[in-house]
Coordinates of C-alpha atoms in Angstrom, one line a residue:
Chain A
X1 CA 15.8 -9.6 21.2
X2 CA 18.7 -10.0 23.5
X3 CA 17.7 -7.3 25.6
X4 CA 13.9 -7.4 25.4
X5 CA 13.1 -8.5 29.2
X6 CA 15.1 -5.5 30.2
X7 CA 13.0 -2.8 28.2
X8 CA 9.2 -4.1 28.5
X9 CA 8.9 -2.1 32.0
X10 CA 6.9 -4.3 34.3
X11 CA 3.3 -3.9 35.9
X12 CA 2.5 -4.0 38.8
X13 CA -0.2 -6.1 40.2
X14 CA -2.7 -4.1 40.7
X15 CA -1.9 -2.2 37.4
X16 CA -2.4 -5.4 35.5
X17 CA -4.4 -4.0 31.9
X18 CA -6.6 -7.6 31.4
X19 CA -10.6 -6.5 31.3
X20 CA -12.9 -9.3 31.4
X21 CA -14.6 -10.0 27.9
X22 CA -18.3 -11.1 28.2
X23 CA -19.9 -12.6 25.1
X24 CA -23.3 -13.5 25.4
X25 CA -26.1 -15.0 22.8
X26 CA -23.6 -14.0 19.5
X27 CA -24.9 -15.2 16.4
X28 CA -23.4 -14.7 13.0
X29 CA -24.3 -15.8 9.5
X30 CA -22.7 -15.3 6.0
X31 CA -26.1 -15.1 3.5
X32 CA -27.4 -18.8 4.4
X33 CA -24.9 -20.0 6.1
X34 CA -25.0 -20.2 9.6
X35 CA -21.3 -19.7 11.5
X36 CA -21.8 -19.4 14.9
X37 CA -25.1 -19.8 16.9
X38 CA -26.1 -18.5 20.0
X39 CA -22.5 -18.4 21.5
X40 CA -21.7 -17.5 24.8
X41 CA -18.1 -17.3 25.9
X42 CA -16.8 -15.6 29.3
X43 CA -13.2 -15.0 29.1
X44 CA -11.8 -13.7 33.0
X45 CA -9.6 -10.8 33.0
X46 CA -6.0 -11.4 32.2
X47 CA -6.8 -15.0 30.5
X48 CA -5.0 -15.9 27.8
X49 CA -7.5 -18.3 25.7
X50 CA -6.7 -19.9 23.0
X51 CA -10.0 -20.8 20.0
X52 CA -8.8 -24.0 18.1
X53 CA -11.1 -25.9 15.7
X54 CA -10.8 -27.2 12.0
X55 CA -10.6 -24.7 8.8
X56 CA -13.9 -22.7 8.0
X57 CA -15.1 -23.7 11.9
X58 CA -16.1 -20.3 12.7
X59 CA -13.2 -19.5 15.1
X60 CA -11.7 -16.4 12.9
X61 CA -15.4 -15.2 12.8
X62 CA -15.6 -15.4 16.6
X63 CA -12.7 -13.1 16.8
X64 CA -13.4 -10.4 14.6
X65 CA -16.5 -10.5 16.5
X66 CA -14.6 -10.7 19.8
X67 CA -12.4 -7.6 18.2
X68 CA -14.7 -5.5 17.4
X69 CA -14.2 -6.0 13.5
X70 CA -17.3 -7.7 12.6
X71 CA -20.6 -6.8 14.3
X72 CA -22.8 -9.9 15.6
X73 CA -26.2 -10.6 14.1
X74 CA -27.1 -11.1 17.4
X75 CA -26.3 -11.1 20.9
X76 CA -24.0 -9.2 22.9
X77 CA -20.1 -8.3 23.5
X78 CA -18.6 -6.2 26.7
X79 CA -15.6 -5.1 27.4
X80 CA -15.1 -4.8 31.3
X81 CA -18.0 -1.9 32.7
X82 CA -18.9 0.5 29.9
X83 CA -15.6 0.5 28.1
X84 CA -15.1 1.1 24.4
X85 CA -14.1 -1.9 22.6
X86 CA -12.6 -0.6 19.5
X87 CA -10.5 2.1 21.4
X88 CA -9.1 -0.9 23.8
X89 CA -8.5 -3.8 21.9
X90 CA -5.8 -4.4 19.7
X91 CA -5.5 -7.0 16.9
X92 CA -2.6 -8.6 15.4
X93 CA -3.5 -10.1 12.3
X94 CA -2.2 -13.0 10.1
X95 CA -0.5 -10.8 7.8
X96 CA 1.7 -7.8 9.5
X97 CA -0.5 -5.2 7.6
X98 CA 2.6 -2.7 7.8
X99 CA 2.0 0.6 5.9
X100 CA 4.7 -0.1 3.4
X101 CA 5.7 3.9 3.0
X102 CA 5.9 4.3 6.4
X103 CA 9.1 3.9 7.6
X104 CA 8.9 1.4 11.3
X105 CA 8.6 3.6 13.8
X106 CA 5.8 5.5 12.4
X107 CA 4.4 2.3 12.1
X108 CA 4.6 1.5 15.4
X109 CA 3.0 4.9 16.1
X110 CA -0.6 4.3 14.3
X111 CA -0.9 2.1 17.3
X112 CA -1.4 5.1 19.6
X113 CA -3.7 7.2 17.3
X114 CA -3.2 11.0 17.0
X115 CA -1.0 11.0 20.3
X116 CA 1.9 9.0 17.9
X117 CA 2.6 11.8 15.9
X118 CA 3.2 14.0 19.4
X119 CA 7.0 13.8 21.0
X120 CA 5.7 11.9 23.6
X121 CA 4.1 9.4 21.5
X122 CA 6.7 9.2 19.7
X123 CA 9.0 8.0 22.5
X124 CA 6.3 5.6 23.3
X125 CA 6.5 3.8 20.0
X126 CA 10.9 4.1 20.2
X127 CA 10.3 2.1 24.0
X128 CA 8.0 -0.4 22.0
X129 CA 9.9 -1.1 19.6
X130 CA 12.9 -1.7 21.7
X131 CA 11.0 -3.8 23.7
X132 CA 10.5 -6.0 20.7
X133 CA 14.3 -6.1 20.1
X134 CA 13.9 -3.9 16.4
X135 CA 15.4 -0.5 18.3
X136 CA 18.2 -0.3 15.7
X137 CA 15.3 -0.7 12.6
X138 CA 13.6 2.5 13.5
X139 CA 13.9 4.1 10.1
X140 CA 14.4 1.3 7.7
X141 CA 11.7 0.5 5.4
X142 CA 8.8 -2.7 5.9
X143 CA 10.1 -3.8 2.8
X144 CA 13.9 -5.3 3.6
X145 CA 12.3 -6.3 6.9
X146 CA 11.9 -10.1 7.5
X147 CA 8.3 -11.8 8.1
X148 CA 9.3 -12.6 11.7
X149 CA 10.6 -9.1 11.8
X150 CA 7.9 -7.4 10.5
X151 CA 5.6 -9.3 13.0
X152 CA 7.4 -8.1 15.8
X153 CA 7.0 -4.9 14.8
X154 CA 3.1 -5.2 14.3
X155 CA 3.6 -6.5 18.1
X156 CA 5.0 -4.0 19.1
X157 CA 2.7 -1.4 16.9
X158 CA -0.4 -3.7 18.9
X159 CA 1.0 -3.5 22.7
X160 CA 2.1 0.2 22.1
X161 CA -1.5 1.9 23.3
X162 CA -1.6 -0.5 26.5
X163 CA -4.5 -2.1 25.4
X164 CA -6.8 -4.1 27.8
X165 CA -7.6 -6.8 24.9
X166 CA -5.2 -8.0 22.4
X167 CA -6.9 -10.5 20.1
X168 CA -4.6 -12.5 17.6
X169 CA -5.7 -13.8 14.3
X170 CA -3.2 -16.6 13.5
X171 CA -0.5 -13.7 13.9
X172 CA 2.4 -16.9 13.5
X173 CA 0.8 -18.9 11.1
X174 CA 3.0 -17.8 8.1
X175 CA 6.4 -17.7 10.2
X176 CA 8.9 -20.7 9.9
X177 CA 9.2 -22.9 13.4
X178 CA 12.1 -21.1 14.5
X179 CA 11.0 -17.5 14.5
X180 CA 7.8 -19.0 15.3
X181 CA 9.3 -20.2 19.0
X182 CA 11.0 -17.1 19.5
X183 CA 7.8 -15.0 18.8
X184 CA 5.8 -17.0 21.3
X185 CA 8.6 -16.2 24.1
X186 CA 8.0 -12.7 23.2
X187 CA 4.4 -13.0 22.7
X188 CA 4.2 -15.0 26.2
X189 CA 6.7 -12.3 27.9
X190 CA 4.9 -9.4 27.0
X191 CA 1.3 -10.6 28.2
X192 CA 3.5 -12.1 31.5
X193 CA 4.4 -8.5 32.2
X194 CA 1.5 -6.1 30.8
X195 CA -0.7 -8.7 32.0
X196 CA -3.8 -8.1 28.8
X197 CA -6.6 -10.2 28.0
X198 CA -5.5 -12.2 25.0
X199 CA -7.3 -14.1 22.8
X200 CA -5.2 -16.4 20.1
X201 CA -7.0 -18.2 17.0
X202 CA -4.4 -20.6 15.8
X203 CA -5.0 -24.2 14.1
X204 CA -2.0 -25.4 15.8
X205 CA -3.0 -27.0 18.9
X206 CA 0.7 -27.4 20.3
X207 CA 1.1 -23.4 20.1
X208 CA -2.2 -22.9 22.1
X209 CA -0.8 -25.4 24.8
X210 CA 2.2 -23.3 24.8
X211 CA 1.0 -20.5 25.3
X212 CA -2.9 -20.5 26.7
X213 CA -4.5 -20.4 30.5
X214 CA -7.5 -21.5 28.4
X215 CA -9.0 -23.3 24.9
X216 CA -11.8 -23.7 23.3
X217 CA -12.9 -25.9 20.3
X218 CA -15.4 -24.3 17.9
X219 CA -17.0 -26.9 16.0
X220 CA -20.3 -26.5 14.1
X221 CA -21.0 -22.9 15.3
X222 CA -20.9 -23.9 18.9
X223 CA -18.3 -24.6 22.1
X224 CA -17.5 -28.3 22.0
X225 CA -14.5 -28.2 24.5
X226 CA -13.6 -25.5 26.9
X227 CA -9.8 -27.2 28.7
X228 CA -8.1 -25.1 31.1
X229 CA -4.8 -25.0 31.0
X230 CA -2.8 -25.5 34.1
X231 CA 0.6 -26.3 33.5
X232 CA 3.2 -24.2 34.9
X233 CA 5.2 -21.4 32.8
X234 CA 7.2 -21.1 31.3
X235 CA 6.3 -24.2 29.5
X236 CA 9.1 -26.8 28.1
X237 CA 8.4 -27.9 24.5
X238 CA 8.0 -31.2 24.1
X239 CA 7.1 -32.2 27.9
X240 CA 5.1 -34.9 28.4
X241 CA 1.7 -33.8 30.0
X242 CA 1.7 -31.1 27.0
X243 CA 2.0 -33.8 24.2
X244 CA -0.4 -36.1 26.2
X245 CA -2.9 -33.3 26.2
X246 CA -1.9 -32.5 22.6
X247 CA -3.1 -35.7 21.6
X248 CA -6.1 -35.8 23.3
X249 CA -7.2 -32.9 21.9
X250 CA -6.0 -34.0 18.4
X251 CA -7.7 -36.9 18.8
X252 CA -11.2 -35.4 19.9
X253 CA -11.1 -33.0 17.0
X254 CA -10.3 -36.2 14.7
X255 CA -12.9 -38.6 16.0
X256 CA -14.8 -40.9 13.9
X257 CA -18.2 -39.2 14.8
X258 CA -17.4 -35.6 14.1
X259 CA -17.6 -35.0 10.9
X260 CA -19.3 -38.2 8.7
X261 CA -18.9 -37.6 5.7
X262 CA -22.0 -37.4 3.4
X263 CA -20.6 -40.4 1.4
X264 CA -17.6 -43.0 1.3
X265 CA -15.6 -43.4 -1.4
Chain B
X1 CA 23.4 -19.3 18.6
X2 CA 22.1 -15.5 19.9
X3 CA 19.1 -14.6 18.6
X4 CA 21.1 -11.1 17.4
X5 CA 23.6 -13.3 14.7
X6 CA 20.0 -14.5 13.4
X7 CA 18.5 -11.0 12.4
X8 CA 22.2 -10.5 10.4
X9 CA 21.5 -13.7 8.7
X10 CA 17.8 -12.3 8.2
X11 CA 19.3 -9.0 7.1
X12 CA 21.2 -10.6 4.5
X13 CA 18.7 -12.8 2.8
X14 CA 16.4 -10.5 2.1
X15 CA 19.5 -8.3 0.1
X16 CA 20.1 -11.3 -2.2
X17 CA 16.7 -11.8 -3.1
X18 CA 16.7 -8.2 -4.6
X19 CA 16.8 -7.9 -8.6
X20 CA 20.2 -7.5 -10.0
X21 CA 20.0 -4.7 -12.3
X22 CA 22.9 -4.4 -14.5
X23 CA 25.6 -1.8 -14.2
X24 CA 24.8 1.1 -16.3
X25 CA 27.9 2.5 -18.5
X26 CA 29.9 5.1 -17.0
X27 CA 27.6 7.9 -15.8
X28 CA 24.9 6.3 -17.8
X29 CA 25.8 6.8 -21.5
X30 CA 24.0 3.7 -22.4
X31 CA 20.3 5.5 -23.2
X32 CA 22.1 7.9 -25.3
X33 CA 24.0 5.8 -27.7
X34 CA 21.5 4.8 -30.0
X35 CA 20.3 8.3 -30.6
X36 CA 23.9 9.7 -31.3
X37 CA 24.3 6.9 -33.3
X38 CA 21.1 7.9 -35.9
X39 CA 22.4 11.3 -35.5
X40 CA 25.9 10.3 -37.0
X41 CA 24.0 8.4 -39.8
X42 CA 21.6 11.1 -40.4
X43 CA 24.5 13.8 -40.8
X44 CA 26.7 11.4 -42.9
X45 CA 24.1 10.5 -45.2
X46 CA 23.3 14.1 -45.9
X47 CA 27.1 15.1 -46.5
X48 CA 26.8 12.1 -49.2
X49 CA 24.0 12.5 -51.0
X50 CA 21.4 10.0 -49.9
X51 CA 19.2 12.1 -47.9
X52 CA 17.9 15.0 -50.1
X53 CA 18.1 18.5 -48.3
X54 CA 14.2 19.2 -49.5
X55 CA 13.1 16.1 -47.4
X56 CA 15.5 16.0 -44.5
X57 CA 18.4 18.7 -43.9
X58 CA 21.6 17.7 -42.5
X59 CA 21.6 18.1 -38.4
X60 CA 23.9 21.0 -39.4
X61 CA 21.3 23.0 -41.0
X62 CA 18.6 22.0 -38.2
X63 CA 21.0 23.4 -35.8
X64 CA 21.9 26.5 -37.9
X65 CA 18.0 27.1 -38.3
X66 CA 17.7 26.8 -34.1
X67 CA 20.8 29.2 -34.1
X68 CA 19.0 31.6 -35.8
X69 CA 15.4 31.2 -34.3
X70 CA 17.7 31.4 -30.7
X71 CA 19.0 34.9 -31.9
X72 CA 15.7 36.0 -33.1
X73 CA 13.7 35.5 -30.4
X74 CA 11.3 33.5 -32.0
X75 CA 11.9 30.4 -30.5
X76 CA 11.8 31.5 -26.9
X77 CA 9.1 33.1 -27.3
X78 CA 6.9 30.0 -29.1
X79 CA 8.6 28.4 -26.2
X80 CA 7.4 29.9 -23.3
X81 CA 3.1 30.1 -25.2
X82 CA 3.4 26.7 -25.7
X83 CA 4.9 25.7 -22.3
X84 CA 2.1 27.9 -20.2
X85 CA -0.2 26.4 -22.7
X86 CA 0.9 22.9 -21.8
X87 CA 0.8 23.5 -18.2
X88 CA -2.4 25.4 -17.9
X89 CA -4.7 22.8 -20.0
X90 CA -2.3 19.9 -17.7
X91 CA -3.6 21.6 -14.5
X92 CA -7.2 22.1 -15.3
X93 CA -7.6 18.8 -16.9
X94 CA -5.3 17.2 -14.2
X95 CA -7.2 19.1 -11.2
X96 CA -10.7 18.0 -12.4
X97 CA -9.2 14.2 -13.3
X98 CA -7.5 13.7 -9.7
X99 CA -10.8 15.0 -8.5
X100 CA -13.4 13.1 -9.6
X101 CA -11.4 9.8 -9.7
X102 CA -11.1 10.4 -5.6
X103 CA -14.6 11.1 -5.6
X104 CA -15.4 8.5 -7.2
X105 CA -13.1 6.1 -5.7
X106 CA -14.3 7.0 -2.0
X107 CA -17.8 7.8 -2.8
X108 CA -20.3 5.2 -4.3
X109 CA -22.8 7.8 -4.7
X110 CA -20.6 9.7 -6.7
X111 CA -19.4 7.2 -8.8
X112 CA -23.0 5.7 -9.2
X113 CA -23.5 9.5 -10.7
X114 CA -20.8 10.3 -12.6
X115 CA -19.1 7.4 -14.4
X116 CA -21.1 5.9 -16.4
X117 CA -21.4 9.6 -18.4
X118 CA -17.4 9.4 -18.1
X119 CA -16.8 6.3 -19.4
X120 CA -19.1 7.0 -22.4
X121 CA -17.0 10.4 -22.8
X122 CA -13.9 9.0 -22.8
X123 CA -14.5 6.7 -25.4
X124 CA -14.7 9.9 -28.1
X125 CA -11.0 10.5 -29.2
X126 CA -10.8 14.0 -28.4
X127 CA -9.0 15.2 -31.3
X128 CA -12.5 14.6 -33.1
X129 CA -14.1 17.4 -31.4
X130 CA -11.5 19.7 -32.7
X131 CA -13.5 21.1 -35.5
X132 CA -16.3 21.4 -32.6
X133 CA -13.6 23.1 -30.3
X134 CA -12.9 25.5 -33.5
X135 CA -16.3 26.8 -33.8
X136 CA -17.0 26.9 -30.2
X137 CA -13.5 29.0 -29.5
X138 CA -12.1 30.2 -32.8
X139 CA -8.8 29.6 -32.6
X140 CA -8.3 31.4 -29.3
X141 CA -6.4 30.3 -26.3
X142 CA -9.4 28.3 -24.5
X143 CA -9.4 25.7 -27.4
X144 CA -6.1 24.9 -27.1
X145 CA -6.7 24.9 -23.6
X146 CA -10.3 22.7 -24.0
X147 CA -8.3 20.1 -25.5
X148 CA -5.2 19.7 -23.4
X149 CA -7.5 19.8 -20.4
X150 CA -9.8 17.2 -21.8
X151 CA -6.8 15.1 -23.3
X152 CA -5.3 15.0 -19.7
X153 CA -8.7 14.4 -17.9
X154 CA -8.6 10.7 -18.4
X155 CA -5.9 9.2 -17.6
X156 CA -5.4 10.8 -14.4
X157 CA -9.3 10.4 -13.7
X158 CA -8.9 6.6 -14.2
X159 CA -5.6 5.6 -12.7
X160 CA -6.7 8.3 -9.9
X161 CA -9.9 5.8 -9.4
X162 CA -8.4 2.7 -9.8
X163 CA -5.5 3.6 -7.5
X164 CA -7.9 4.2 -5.0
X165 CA -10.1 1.8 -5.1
X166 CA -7.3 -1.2 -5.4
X167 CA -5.4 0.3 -1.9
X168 CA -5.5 -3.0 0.3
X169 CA -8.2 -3.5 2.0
X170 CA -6.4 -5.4 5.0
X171 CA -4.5 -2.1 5.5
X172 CA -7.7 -0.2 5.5
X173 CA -9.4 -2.4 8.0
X174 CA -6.1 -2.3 10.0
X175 CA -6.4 1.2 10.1
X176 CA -10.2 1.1 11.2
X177 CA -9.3 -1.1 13.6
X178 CA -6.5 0.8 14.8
X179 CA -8.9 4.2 15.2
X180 CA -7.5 5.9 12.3
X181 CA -10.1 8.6 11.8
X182 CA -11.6 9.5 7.9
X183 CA -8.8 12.5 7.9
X184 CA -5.9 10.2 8.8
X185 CA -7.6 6.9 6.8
X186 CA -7.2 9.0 3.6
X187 CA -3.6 10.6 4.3
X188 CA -1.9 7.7 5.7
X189 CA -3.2 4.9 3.8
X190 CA -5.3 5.2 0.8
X191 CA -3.8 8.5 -0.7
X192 CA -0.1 7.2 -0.3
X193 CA -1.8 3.8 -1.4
X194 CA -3.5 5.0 -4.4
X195 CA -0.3 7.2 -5.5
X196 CA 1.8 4.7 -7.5
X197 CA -1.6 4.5 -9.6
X198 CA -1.5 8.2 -9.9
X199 CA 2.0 8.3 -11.1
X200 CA 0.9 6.4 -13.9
X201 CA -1.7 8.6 -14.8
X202 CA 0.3 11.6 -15.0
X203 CA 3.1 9.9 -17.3
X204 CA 0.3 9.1 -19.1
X205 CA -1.1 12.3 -18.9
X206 CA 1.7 14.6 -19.9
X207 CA 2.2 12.1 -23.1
X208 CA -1.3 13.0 -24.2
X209 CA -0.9 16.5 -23.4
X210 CA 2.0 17.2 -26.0
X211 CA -0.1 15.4 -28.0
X212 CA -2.9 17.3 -28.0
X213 CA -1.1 20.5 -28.1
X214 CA 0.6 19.7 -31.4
X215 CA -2.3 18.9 -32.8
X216 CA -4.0 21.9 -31.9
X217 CA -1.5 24.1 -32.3
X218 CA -1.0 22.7 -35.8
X219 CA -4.3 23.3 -36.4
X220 CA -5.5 25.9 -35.3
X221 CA -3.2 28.5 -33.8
X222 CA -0.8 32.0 -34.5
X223 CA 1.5 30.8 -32.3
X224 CA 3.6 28.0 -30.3
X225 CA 5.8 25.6 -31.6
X226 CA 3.5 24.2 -33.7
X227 CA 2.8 27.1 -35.1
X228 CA 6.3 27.9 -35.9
X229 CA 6.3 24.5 -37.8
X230 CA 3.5 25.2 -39.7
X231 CA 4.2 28.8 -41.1
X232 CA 8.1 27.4 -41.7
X233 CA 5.9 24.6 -44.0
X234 CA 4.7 27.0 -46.0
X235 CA 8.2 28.5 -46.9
X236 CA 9.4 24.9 -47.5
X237 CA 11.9 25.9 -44.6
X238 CA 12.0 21.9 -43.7
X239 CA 14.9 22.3 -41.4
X240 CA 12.3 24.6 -39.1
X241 CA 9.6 21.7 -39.5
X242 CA 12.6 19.4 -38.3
X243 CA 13.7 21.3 -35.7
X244 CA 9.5 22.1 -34.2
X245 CA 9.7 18.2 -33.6
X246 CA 13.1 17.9 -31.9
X247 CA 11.9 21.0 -29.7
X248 CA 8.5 18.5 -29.0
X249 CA 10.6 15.5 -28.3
X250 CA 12.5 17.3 -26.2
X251 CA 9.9 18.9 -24.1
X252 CA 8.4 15.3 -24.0
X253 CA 11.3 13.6 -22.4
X254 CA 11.8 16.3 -19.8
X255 CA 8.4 16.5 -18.9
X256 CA 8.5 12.9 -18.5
X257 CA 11.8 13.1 -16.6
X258 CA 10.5 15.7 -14.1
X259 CA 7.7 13.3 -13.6
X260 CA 9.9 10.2 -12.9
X261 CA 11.5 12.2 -10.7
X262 CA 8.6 13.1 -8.8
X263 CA 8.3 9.1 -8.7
X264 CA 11.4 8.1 -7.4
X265 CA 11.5 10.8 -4.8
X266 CA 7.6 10.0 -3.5
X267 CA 7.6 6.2 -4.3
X268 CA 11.1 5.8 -2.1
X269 CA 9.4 3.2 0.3
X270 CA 8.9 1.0 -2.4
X271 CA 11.2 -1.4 -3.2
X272 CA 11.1 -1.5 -7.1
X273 CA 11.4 2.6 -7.6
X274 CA 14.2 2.4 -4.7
X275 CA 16.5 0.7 -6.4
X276 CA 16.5 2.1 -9.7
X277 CA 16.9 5.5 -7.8
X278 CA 20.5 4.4 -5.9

């Protein structure tokens, strides 16, 4: 990782990959059960937003949605003007979801499709991983790979196509806090440069401060806080308008009238 | 701290949470000591006595017998009929297992067709169709054939179809996701997926295979090893009978070798058949 800034090339400006995502109407239901209703979410190009809410709140629903994994019921997702969603957006997903007899770099080419398996492609995947700081790992096995490790690679297997979406299911979740903070640098340093739309799930409200333009709380199928995010980066840990808004939020998402219970004990 | 002295410390973790294995003997002598061991009992109990030549000769005589069977020609030639044998029934019954059990595993239309009529098929032992087989095929080649074929069907149809259908299904939606297409979905993650599955179903397969072909060859053949055996029974030549099985359980283990092999040298990305294999 010591040498990561140098090897993610930068974008220019006007070169920046972020499409605007336009969700509009989106419904979704599991057999009776209602998830999400009537949902509409804009996200700007470039945003980084960040969906918090409570366990079973619909907010990994809304981004398979989002991602293209899940189709809607109902209503209506764009990506930019006319663009194919699946071939643009990229997810990272709790688990790495390495192929585990592929050695790394060919797992960092299934990110680019049938042009990984070209030379070309396949120094596109070398660049990516370098950029992720795993250069040296190119042919070792998933397997004697760490989970913070094997993260970086499915980073680096997400970002390798240039895609204009990169949505992220709780990609840290299962990482311990120190690899944790050095994947959100990366994470953060990677959209910085490339300059994506990025949409983070996470149930960790001090991770979306760190790293979001943007959040949302999903409660009960709908929007019931949309905060932006205007802090400065990079951001310090532990500064004081971040843990003031941290509990604020903590603190909405716990009050009393939420969620009554149907009886007290 | 850098963040490079943390991947070392990373790097090494993961090597101590490996299995220990234990050291194998030098050049791995270990399997073999039991069997040399029976051997020396076997030989010294016939040079005193215990062991009646009529019911089991010395390992000399076995080995005298092969001697002669060598010279003859006999033995190579029952060798290479009950080899092709072996291999052709292992093929057919093989091909048609691996088959259906991927047709099955990616198709529900197929399976909704075919495996309920499978299942019910597979619970006949197979040996009990040999008088069938007899008086469909005499005791020609395509009997023998039949029921090597149908022997090996099975196991490699199941363990084909339960490999695939058990391949993650978070890889497979990764690889959706990631715009695999059905060509490259198959040959990058649920073939390689499924084959660890497979691998059991070929051990399994070539263990039922020299089964059958004893069997049948016992029963109903003029030649093969089996044959041999049975014509040598009929001339009380018991050190022939002996050395028909030793020539079985030798063909066993190598066929079984070969396969591991096959295993280790596919299965090399996997953590449990890597280390056994360094």
């Amino acid at each position: 990782m010591s040498h990561a800034p140098a090897t993610i090339p930068d974008v220019s400006r006007q070169d920046r990959l972020g499409l605007p995502l336009n969700a509009r109407h989106i419904s979704k239901a599991f057999g009776e059960t209602s998830v999400l209703s009537n949902l509409d979410v804009f996200v700007p190009a470039g945003q980084f937003l960040a969906i918090v809410g409570r366990s079973g709140c619909g907010k990994s629903t809304l981004l398979r949605l989002l991602a293209d994994l899940d189709q809607p019921d109902a209503g209506e997702i764009t990506l930019g003007h006319g663009v194919d969603r699946r071939v643009q957006t990229r997810v990272m997903f709790q688990e790495p979801r390495l192929l585990p007899w592929a050695r790394v770099l060919p797992n960092v080419e299934v990110g680019l499709g049938a042009d990984g398996r070209t030379p070309k492609g396949r120094e596109r995947a070398r660049l990516a991983l370098a950029s992720v700081g795993l250069g040296s790992r190119a042919q070792d096995w998933p397997s004697i790979l760490s989970g913070g490790q094997r993260q970086r690679v499915a980073l680096a297997r997400a970002l390798v196509s240039r895609p204009r979406l990169l949505a992220l299911d709780e990609p840290l979740g299962a990482l311990d806090a120190l690899t944790r903070i050095e994947m959100q640098k990366l994470l953060e340093q990677a959209w910085l440069r490339l300059g994506f739309t990025a949409i983070l799930v996470t149930h960790d409200v001090a991770e979306a401060l760190t790293l979001a333009d943007r959040i949302v709380m999903i409660e009960d199928g709908k929007i019931s806080l949309d905060l932006c995010i205007d802090t400065p980066r990079p951001r310090r840990r532990g500064a004081v308008e971040l843990a003031r808004l941290e509990e604020q939020i903590l603190s909405y998402l716990l009050r009393e009238d939420a969620h009554e219970p149907d009886y007290v004990i | 701290m850098t963040a490079i002295s943390i991947q070392k410390e990373e790097g090494a973790s993961a090597r101590a949470l490996r299995p220990r294995r234990h050291k194998p003997l030098a050049g791995g002598v270990s399997p073999w000591l039991l069997p040399v061991a029976l051997l020396l009992l076997w030989q010294g109990g016939g040079a005193l006595g215990w062991i009646p030549p009529t019911i089991l000769p010395n390992p000399a005589d076995v080995l005298a017998a092969a001697w002669k069977l060598t010279q003859s020609g006999e033995l190579a030639q029952n060798i290479e009929v009950s080899a092709l044998r072996a291999a052709t029934g292992f093929l057919i019954g093989g091909g048609f297992g691996f088959a259906l059990g991927l047709a099955n595993g990616l198709s529900r239309l197929s399976a909704d067709l075919t495996d309920t009529t499978l299942q019910m098929v597979r619970n006949i032992p197979h040996l009990a169709l040999v008088p069938l087989v007899i008086l469909w095929f005499g005791i020609d080649e395509e009997a023998k054939l039949f029921l090597v074929a149908l022997g090996v069907f099975f196991p490699i149809y199941i363990n084909t179809l339960h490999g695939v259908r058990n391949v993650d299904p978070q890889l497979i939606e990764m690889g959706r996701s990631y715009g695999m297409s059905r060509s490259d979905l198959f040959g990058r993650i649920i073939f390689p997926g499924a084959l660890p599955s497979i691998f059991v179903g070929i051990r399994y397969g070539l263990g039922v295979m020299w089964l059958t072909l004893i069997v049948a060859e016992t029963i109903a053949a003029n030649s093969g090893i089996g044959y041999m055996a049975m014509h040598a029974r009929e001339f009380m030549r018991v050190d022939v009978v002996v050395f028909a099985i030793l020539v079985y359980a030798l063909f066993g283990k190598l066929a079984d070798s070969t396969a591991r092999f096959l295993e280790r040298l596919c299965l090399s990305w996997n953590p449990a058949y890597r280390s056994l294999s360094q």
